[in-house]
Amino acid sequence: MGSLPPHRSTPPAQQPADPFTATVSLRQLLASLTREQRRNQELLTSLAFGLRSFTNLGRFLELVPLLTARLVEAEAALLVPLHADGRLWRQHIHGHPQGPVADVVHQLAQLPDESLLDQGDEEARSAFLDALVQRQLSSASLFATTVSARAHIRGRLYVVSSRSPIRWSEVHRRHVQLVADLTGVAIETDTLLEDQRQHERVDRQLTIGAEIQAQLLPDHCPVIAGIELAARCRPAFQVGGDYYDFIPTRPQALGKRREQGRWAIVMGDVMGKGVPAGLLMTLMRGMLRAEVLSGHPPDRILHDLNQLAQEDLAHSHRFVTLFYSDYDPLTRRLRYANAAHNPPLLWRESRRRLDRLDSPGLLIGLQPEVDFGSDSLQLQPGDVILYYTDGVTEAPGLTGDRFDEPRLQAAFRSACQSGADAQGILDDLFARLDRYVGANRRLEDDASMVVLRVPGGVTLPSLAG
């Protein structure tokens, strides 16, 4: 009897997959992805809202590592911002959670500025920071990206994981870079806001300075017997270095006696523009007003003023041009001395001729001992004097050519021949200057003019009254 062939077991038939179970799993996966996307979207929206509404950069930067760590589900995140000059912005170094990165935050806060600045360019500084953070977190894996503002590196954003190496999707990397970019925008926005605040502070100071200077310049021309006066200063900036003044040599006199007393008529210009020139102009005004009370002749007054101002002007590396004159209504005699200022123009009505008033002298503040020349003349009815600063003759026109002295002389001659009073002559000269420079164009330098005119038919005043 033959033996039975050995028994072979038949494998059980494979059970078909349950379609209901597969559908549930897929739905759960999709729901999980949807929840993650919604969470990430909410986190990014929160950061964007903070960027739109933030008023405190520090609060915003505190959120950056917190949202970054949650966004990519990392163990920790670290933000290391930099100043514009490359120094660590220590008060804004933040990590979340603090435990895993507390040591590296402490080390970065203690890092001397020179250690980072000595690295050279921005890329080298970033590499230096990466190496330092990696050494402090040697057991962790890092992913780092740059925080940029206007094409300059303003920091590094690190994501820390205990897994080695870090494996994230491209979406995670894009999310981290998006946070870094928003951080760069926040830093740049804060910089622009601070610049704006600084400009506003400077504008307020300039406005105050302009108001003070406007109060120092005569707000109206004094009444001086036998002459008409008109004056105007147009600064290139809010505060300027041009100076003119009318100073009574007998300030204690009142009424007619004050009008008939000797008056100093001064035109000056501090080299330069803006606040420094304005401050020096104010200083010179005080010194000169004190000197006028001495009663000395013009050349002596400029000599003494030069010695008084020598030290202050030497420290500022600036100089002053000044034309000093005094007028005596009782004799119609004008005495004058010049410290290298533009010589005033004199229109002689009787001769229908234009002259220049000048005498030898150097700049105020150039050297300690200077001798100034002086001269005098008697004014006649119809005579006109124009004091001016070089901001008038140096004003550029639309073609780039300067207004220059010959053009000013022609304009002055024409205005005097028209028979206008002092104010009319001044208005005509500024109107011609404005037309030459161009409408709504700012002058490059302060421009000032003073017109002194002896009306026709004037007689010498009497001391009576």
Coordinates of C-alpha atoms in Angstrom, one line a residue:
M1 CA 0.0 0.0 0.0
G2 CA 1.6 3.1 -1.2
S3 CA 2.0 5.8 1.1
L4 CA -0.1 8.9 0.8
P5 CA 1.3 11.8 -0.7
P6 CA 2.2 14.5 1.8
H7 CA -0.5 16.9 2.7
R8 CA -0.1 20.5 1.3
S9 CA -1.9 23.3 3.1
T10 CA -3.6 25.8 0.9
P11 CA -3.0 29.5 1.9
P12 CA -6.1 31.3 2.9
A13 CA -7.5 33.6 0.3
Q14 CA -6.4 37.3 0.7
Q15 CA -9.2 39.4 2.2
P16 CA -10.1 42.4 0.0
A17 CA -9.4 45.8 1.6
D18 CA -12.3 47.4 3.3
P19 CA -13.1 50.5 1.2
F20 CA -14.8 52.2 4.2
T21 CA -11.6 51.9 6.3
A22 CA -9.4 53.4 3.5
T23 CA -11.8 56.3 3.0
V24 CA -11.8 57.1 6.7
S25 CA -8.0 57.1 6.8
L26 CA -7.8 59.4 3.8
R27 CA -10.4 61.7 5.3
Q28 CA -8.4 61.9 8.6
L29 CA -5.2 62.7 6.7
L30 CA -6.9 65.4 4.7
A31 CA -8.5 66.8 7.9
S32 CA -5.1 66.8 9.6
L33 CA -3.5 68.6 6.6
T34 CA -6.3 71.1 6.6
R35 CA -6.0 71.7 10.3
E36 CA -2.2 72.2 9.9
Q37 CA -2.7 74.6 7.0
R38 CA -5.3 76.5 8.9
R39 CA -3.1 76.7 12.0
N40 CA -0.1 77.9 9.8
Q41 CA -2.3 80.4 8.1
E42 CA -3.5 81.8 11.4
L43 CA 0.1 82.1 12.7
L44 CA 1.3 83.9 9.6
T45 CA -1.8 86.1 9.7
S46 CA -1.1 87.0 13.3
L47 CA 2.5 88.0 12.4
A48 CA 1.3 90.0 9.4
F49 CA -1.3 91.8 11.5
G50 CA 1.4 92.6 14.0
L51 CA 3.5 94.0 11.2
R52 CA 0.7 96.2 10.0
S53 CA -0.3 97.6 13.4
F54 CA 2.9 97.4 15.4
T55 CA 4.1 100.5 17.3
N56 CA 6.8 98.7 19.3
L57 CA 9.5 96.9 17.4
G58 CA 10.6 95.0 20.6
R59 CA 7.2 93.4 21.1
F60 CA 7.1 92.4 17.5
L61 CA 10.5 90.8 17.5
E62 CA 9.6 88.8 20.7
L63 CA 6.9 87.1 18.7
V64 CA 9.2 86.0 15.8
P65 CA 10.9 83.0 17.4
L66 CA 7.7 81.9 19.1
L67 CA 5.7 81.9 15.9
T68 CA 8.6 80.3 13.9
A69 CA 8.9 77.4 16.3
R70 CA 5.1 76.7 16.3
L71 CA 4.9 77.2 12.5
V72 CA 7.4 74.4 11.7
E73 CA 6.9 72.4 15.0
A74 CA 10.5 72.8 15.9
E75 CA 12.1 72.4 19.3
A76 CA 13.1 76.1 19.4
A77 CA 13.8 79.2 17.3
L78 CA 16.3 82.0 17.8
L79 CA 16.3 85.5 16.4
V80 CA 19.7 87.4 16.3
P81 CA 19.1 90.9 14.8
L82 CA 21.9 93.3 13.9
H83 CA 22.2 97.1 13.9
A84 CA 22.7 98.8 10.5
D85 CA 26.4 99.1 11.2
G86 CA 26.8 95.3 11.9
R87 CA 26.8 95.3 15.7
L88 CA 24.6 92.9 17.6
W89 CA 21.2 94.4 18.6
R90 CA 21.5 92.8 22.0
Q91 CA 18.2 93.9 23.5
H92 CA 16.3 92.3 20.7
I93 CA 18.0 88.9 20.7
H94 CA 15.1 86.5 21.5
G95 CA 14.6 82.7 21.7
H96 CA 11.6 80.5 22.2
P97 CA 11.2 78.5 24.3
Q98 CA 14.0 79.9 26.4
G99 CA 15.2 76.7 27.9
P100 CA 16.9 75.1 24.8
V101 CA 18.5 78.4 23.7
A102 CA 19.1 80.2 27.0
D103 CA 22.9 79.6 27.0
V104 CA 23.4 80.8 23.4
V105 CA 21.3 84.0 24.1
H106 CA 23.6 84.7 27.1
Q107 CA 26.7 84.1 25.1
L108 CA 25.6 86.4 22.3
A109 CA 24.7 89.1 24.8
Q110 CA 28.3 89.0 26.2
L111 CA 29.9 89.0 22.7
P112 CA 32.2 92.1 22.2
D113 CA 31.2 94.2 19.2
E114 CA 34.8 93.9 17.9
S115 CA 34.5 90.1 17.5
L116 CA 31.7 90.6 15.0
L117 CA 32.9 93.8 13.3
D118 CA 36.3 92.4 12.7
Q119 CA 34.9 89.7 10.4
G120 CA 34.7 92.1 7.5
D121 CA 31.7 92.0 5.3
E122 CA 28.1 91.0 6.0
E123 CA 28.5 87.5 4.7
A124 CA 31.5 86.8 6.9
R125 CA 29.6 88.1 10.0
S126 CA 26.7 85.7 9.2
A127 CA 29.1 82.8 8.9
F128 CA 30.7 83.8 12.2
L129 CA 27.3 83.9 14.0
D130 CA 26.3 80.5 12.4
A131 CA 29.5 78.9 13.7
L132 CA 29.0 80.4 17.2
V133 CA 25.4 79.3 17.5
Q134 CA 26.3 75.8 16.2
R135 CA 29.1 75.4 18.8
Q136 CA 26.7 76.4 21.6
L137 CA 24.0 74.0 20.3
S138 CA 26.4 71.2 19.3
S139 CA 23.9 68.4 20.0
A140 CA 21.2 70.0 17.9
S141 CA 20.6 70.5 14.2
L142 CA 20.1 74.0 12.9
F143 CA 18.4 75.6 9.9
A144 CA 19.3 79.3 9.4
T145 CA 18.1 82.0 7.1
T146 CA 18.9 85.7 6.7
V147 CA 16.9 88.7 7.8
S148 CA 17.3 91.3 5.2
A149 CA 16.4 95.0 4.8
R150 CA 17.1 97.0 1.7
A151 CA 19.6 94.4 0.5
H152 CA 21.6 94.5 3.7
I153 CA 21.8 91.7 6.3
R154 CA 20.0 92.7 9.5
G155 CA 20.1 89.5 11.3
R156 CA 19.8 85.7 11.3
L157 CA 16.8 83.5 12.2
Y158 CA 17.6 80.0 13.5
V159 CA 15.4 76.9 13.8
V160 CA 16.6 74.3 16.3
S161 CA 15.8 70.6 16.3
S162 CA 17.1 67.7 18.3
R163 CA 16.7 65.5 15.2
S164 CA 19.8 65.2 13.1
P165 CA 19.6 66.2 10.3
I166 CA 16.5 68.4 10.2
R167 CA 14.1 67.1 7.6
W168 CA 11.4 69.5 6.6
S169 CA 9.4 70.0 3.5
E170 CA 10.0 72.9 1.2
V171 CA 6.8 74.4 2.6
H172 CA 8.5 74.6 6.0
R173 CA 11.5 76.3 4.6
R174 CA 9.4 78.8 2.7
H175 CA 7.4 79.6 5.9
V176 CA 10.6 80.3 7.8
Q177 CA 11.9 82.5 5.0
L178 CA 8.6 84.3 5.0
V179 CA 8.9 85.0 8.7
A180 CA 12.4 86.3 8.2
D181 CA 11.3 88.6 5.4
L182 CA 8.5 90.0 7.5
T183 CA 11.0 90.6 10.3
G184 CA 13.2 92.5 7.9
V185 CA 10.3 94.7 6.8
A186 CA 9.5 95.4 10.5
I187 CA 13.1 96.4 11.2
E188 CA 13.2 98.7 8.1
T189 CA 9.9 100.2 9.0
D190 CA 11.1 101.0 12.5
T191 CA 14.3 102.6 11.0
L192 CA 12.2 104.8 8.7
L193 CA 9.9 105.8 11.6
E194 CA 12.9 106.7 13.7
D195 CA 14.4 108.7 10.9
Q196 CA 11.1 110.5 10.5
R197 CA 10.9 111.2 14.2
Q198 CA 14.5 112.5 14.1
H199 CA 13.7 114.8 11.1
E200 CA 10.6 116.1 13.0
R201 CA 12.8 116.9 16.0
V202 CA 15.3 118.7 13.8
D203 CA 12.5 120.5 12.0
R204 CA 11.1 121.6 15.4
Q205 CA 14.5 122.9 16.5
L206 CA 15.0 124.6 13.1
T207 CA 11.6 126.2 13.4
I208 CA 12.5 127.5 16.9
G209 CA 15.9 128.7 15.7
A210 CA 14.3 130.5 12.7
E211 CA 11.8 132.2 15.0
I212 CA 14.6 133.3 17.4
Q213 CA 16.7 134.5 14.4
A214 CA 13.7 136.3 12.9
Q215 CA 13.3 138.1 16.2
L216 CA 17.0 139.1 16.2
L217 CA 16.8 140.6 12.7
P218 CA 14.9 143.9 12.7
D219 CA 11.2 143.2 12.2
H220 CA 10.8 146.7 10.8
C221 CA 13.1 149.5 9.7
P222 CA 13.6 152.4 12.2
V223 CA 12.5 156.0 11.6
I224 CA 15.7 158.0 10.9
A225 CA 15.4 161.6 10.1
G226 CA 15.9 162.5 6.4
I227 CA 16.1 158.9 4.9
E228 CA 13.9 156.0 3.9
L229 CA 14.8 152.4 4.7
A230 CA 13.7 149.0 3.4
A231 CA 15.2 145.6 4.2
R232 CA 14.5 142.0 3.6
C233 CA 16.4 138.7 4.3
R234 CA 15.5 135.5 2.4
P235 CA 17.4 132.6 4.0
A236 CA 18.2 129.5 1.8
F237 CA 17.3 127.3 4.8
Q238 CA 15.1 128.0 7.9
V239 CA 18.1 129.4 9.7
G240 CA 20.7 131.5 7.8
G241 CA 24.0 133.3 8.2
D242 CA 23.0 136.7 6.7
Y243 CA 22.9 139.6 9.1
Y244 CA 21.7 143.2 8.8
D245 CA 21.0 145.6 11.6
F246 CA 20.1 149.2 12.5
I247 CA 21.6 150.2 15.8
P248 CA 21.2 153.6 17.5
T249 CA 24.4 155.0 18.9
R250 CA 22.3 156.8 21.6
P251 CA 19.7 154.1 22.5
Q252 CA 18.7 156.1 25.6
A253 CA 17.3 159.0 23.4
L254 CA 13.6 159.1 22.6
G255 CA 11.4 160.6 20.0
K256 CA 12.9 163.2 17.6
R257 CA 16.3 163.1 19.3
R258 CA 16.5 159.3 18.7
E259 CA 15.5 159.8 15.0
Q260 CA 18.1 162.6 14.6
G261 CA 20.9 160.7 16.4
R262 CA 23.6 158.8 14.6
W263 CA 22.6 155.3 13.5
A264 CA 24.8 152.3 12.6
I265 CA 23.6 150.5 9.4
V266 CA 25.3 147.1 9.1
M267 CA 25.3 144.2 6.6
G268 CA 27.1 141.0 7.2
D269 CA 27.4 137.4 6.1
V270 CA 28.8 134.4 8.0
M271 CA 30.5 132.0 5.6
G272 CA 28.3 128.9 5.3
K273 CA 24.6 128.2 5.7
G274 CA 22.2 126.7 8.1
V275 CA 22.3 126.4 11.9
P276 CA 26.1 126.9 12.5
A277 CA 26.1 130.1 10.4
G278 CA 22.9 131.3 12.2
L279 CA 24.5 130.7 15.6
L280 CA 27.6 132.6 14.7
M281 CA 25.5 135.4 13.3
T282 CA 23.7 135.7 16.6
L283 CA 27.0 135.8 18.4
M284 CA 28.4 138.5 16.1
R285 CA 25.2 140.6 16.6
G286 CA 25.6 140.7 20.3
M287 CA 29.3 141.7 20.1
L288 CA 28.7 144.4 17.5
R289 CA 25.8 146.0 19.4
A290 CA 28.1 146.3 22.4
E291 CA 30.8 147.8 20.3
V292 CA 28.5 150.4 18.7
L293 CA 27.8 151.9 22.1
S294 CA 31.5 152.8 22.4
G295 CA 31.0 155.6 19.9
H296 CA 34.2 154.7 18.0
P297 CA 34.5 155.3 14.3
P298 CA 33.8 152.5 11.9
D299 CA 37.4 151.3 11.3
R300 CA 38.0 151.1 15.1
I301 CA 34.8 149.2 15.6
L302 CA 35.7 146.6 13.0
H303 CA 39.2 146.3 14.5
D304 CA 37.8 145.7 18.0
L305 CA 35.1 143.3 16.8
N306 CA 37.8 141.2 15.0
Q307 CA 39.8 140.8 18.2
L308 CA 36.7 140.0 20.2
A309 CA 35.5 137.3 17.8
Q310 CA 38.9 135.8 17.0
E311 CA 38.7 132.9 19.3
D312 CA 35.1 131.9 18.6
L313 CA 35.5 132.1 14.9
A314 CA 38.8 130.2 15.0
H315 CA 37.2 127.3 16.8
S316 CA 34.4 127.2 14.2
H317 CA 36.7 127.5 11.2
R318 CA 34.4 130.1 9.8
F319 CA 34.8 133.8 8.9
V320 CA 32.6 136.8 8.6
T321 CA 32.3 139.5 6.0
L322 CA 30.9 142.8 7.4
F323 CA 30.2 146.2 6.0
Y324 CA 29.8 148.7 8.8
S325 CA 28.5 152.3 8.3
D326 CA 27.0 155.0 10.5
Y327 CA 24.8 157.8 9.3
D328 CA 24.4 161.2 10.9
P329 CA 21.0 162.8 9.9
L330 CA 22.2 166.3 11.0
T331 CA 25.0 166.4 8.4
R332 CA 23.7 163.6 6.0
R333 CA 27.3 162.2 6.3
L334 CA 27.8 158.4 6.0
R335 CA 31.0 156.9 7.4
Y336 CA 31.9 153.4 6.6
A337 CA 34.5 150.6 6.8
N338 CA 34.5 147.2 5.1
A339 CA 35.6 143.8 6.3
A340 CA 35.8 142.1 2.8
H341 CA 32.0 142.3 2.3
N342 CA 30.3 143.0 -1.1
P343 CA 30.7 146.8 -1.5
P344 CA 27.3 148.5 -1.4
L345 CA 26.1 150.3 -4.6
L346 CA 25.6 154.0 -4.5
W347 CA 23.2 155.8 -6.9
R348 CA 24.1 159.5 -7.3
E349 CA 21.0 161.2 -8.4
S350 CA 22.6 164.5 -9.3
R351 CA 25.2 162.8 -11.5
R352 CA 22.9 159.9 -12.7
R353 CA 25.9 157.6 -11.9
L354 CA 26.4 154.4 -10.1
D355 CA 29.4 154.0 -7.7
R356 CA 30.6 151.4 -5.2
L357 CA 31.4 152.1 -1.5
D358 CA 34.5 150.2 -0.5
S359 CA 37.5 150.5 1.8
P360 CA 40.4 148.1 2.5
G361 CA 40.0 145.4 5.1
L362 CA 40.2 141.6 5.7
L363 CA 37.6 139.1 6.8
I364 CA 36.6 139.1 10.5
G365 CA 38.3 136.2 12.2
L366 CA 41.0 135.7 9.6
Q367 CA 43.9 137.0 11.8
P368 CA 44.2 138.7 15.1
E369 CA 45.7 142.1 14.1
V370 CA 44.0 143.8 11.2
D371 CA 43.9 147.5 10.2
F372 CA 40.7 148.6 8.5
G373 CA 40.4 151.6 6.2
S374 CA 37.5 154.0 6.4
D375 CA 35.9 156.6 4.3
S376 CA 32.9 158.9 4.3
L377 CA 30.6 160.9 2.0
Q378 CA 27.7 163.3 2.2
L379 CA 24.4 162.0 0.8
Q380 CA 22.3 164.3 -1.4
P381 CA 18.6 164.3 -2.1
G382 CA 17.7 161.4 -4.5
D383 CA 20.8 159.3 -3.6
V384 CA 20.2 155.6 -2.9
I385 CA 22.5 153.0 -1.3
L386 CA 22.0 149.3 -1.8
Y387 CA 23.6 147.0 0.8
Y388 CA 23.5 143.3 -0.2
T389 CA 25.0 139.9 0.5
D390 CA 26.6 137.6 -2.1
G391 CA 23.5 135.3 -2.0
V392 CA 22.0 137.9 -4.4
T393 CA 24.8 138.0 -7.0
E394 CA 25.6 134.3 -6.7
A395 CA 22.0 133.1 -7.2
P396 CA 21.9 130.7 -10.2
G397 CA 19.3 131.2 -13.0
L398 CA 17.6 128.5 -15.0
T399 CA 20.6 128.3 -17.3
G400 CA 23.0 127.9 -14.5
D401 CA 24.5 131.4 -14.9
R402 CA 24.7 133.6 -11.8
F403 CA 22.7 136.8 -11.3
D404 CA 26.1 138.5 -10.9
E405 CA 27.0 142.1 -10.0
P406 CA 26.6 143.7 -13.4
R407 CA 23.1 142.4 -13.6
L408 CA 22.3 143.7 -10.1
Q409 CA 23.8 147.1 -11.0
A410 CA 21.6 147.3 -14.1
A411 CA 18.5 146.3 -12.1
F412 CA 19.4 148.8 -9.3
R413 CA 20.0 151.6 -11.8
S414 CA 16.7 151.0 -13.5
A415 CA 14.8 150.9 -10.1
C416 CA 16.4 154.2 -9.0
Q417 CA 15.6 155.9 -12.2
S418 CA 12.0 154.9 -11.8
G419 CA 11.6 157.3 -8.9
A420 CA 10.3 154.6 -6.6
D421 CA 10.7 154.9 -2.8
A422 CA 13.0 152.6 -0.8
Q423 CA 10.4 149.9 -0.4
G424 CA 9.5 150.1 -4.1
I425 CA 13.2 149.7 -5.1
L426 CA 13.6 146.7 -2.8
D427 CA 10.5 145.0 -4.1
D428 CA 11.6 145.6 -7.7
L429 CA 15.0 144.1 -7.0
F430 CA 13.6 140.9 -5.4
A431 CA 11.0 140.5 -8.1
R432 CA 13.8 140.6 -10.8
L433 CA 15.8 138.1 -8.7
D434 CA 12.9 135.8 -8.4
R435 CA 12.2 135.9 -12.2
Y436 CA 15.8 135.2 -12.9
V437 CA 16.1 132.2 -10.5
G438 CA 12.7 130.8 -11.5
A439 CA 9.4 130.4 -9.8
N440 CA 9.3 128.2 -6.7
R441 CA 13.0 127.5 -6.8
R442 CA 14.9 127.7 -3.5
L443 CA 18.0 130.0 -3.4
E444 CA 21.3 128.2 -2.8
D445 CA 22.5 130.8 -0.3
D446 CA 20.9 133.4 2.0
A447 CA 20.0 136.6 0.1
S448 CA 19.6 139.9 1.9
M449 CA 19.2 143.5 0.7
V450 CA 18.9 146.8 2.5
V451 CA 17.9 150.0 0.6
L452 CA 18.7 153.5 2.0
R453 CA 17.2 156.4 0.1
V454 CA 17.3 160.2 0.6
P455 CA 14.0 161.5 -0.7
G456 CA 14.2 164.4 -3.2
G457 CA 13.9 167.8 -1.8
V458 CA 14.9 166.7 1.8
T459 CA 16.4 169.4 4.0
L460 CA 18.7 169.1 6.9
P461 CA 16.8 168.4 10.1
S462 CA 16.6 170.9 12.9
L463 CA 17.5 170.0 16.5
A464 CA 14.4 171.8 17.7
G465 CA 11.7 169.5 19.1

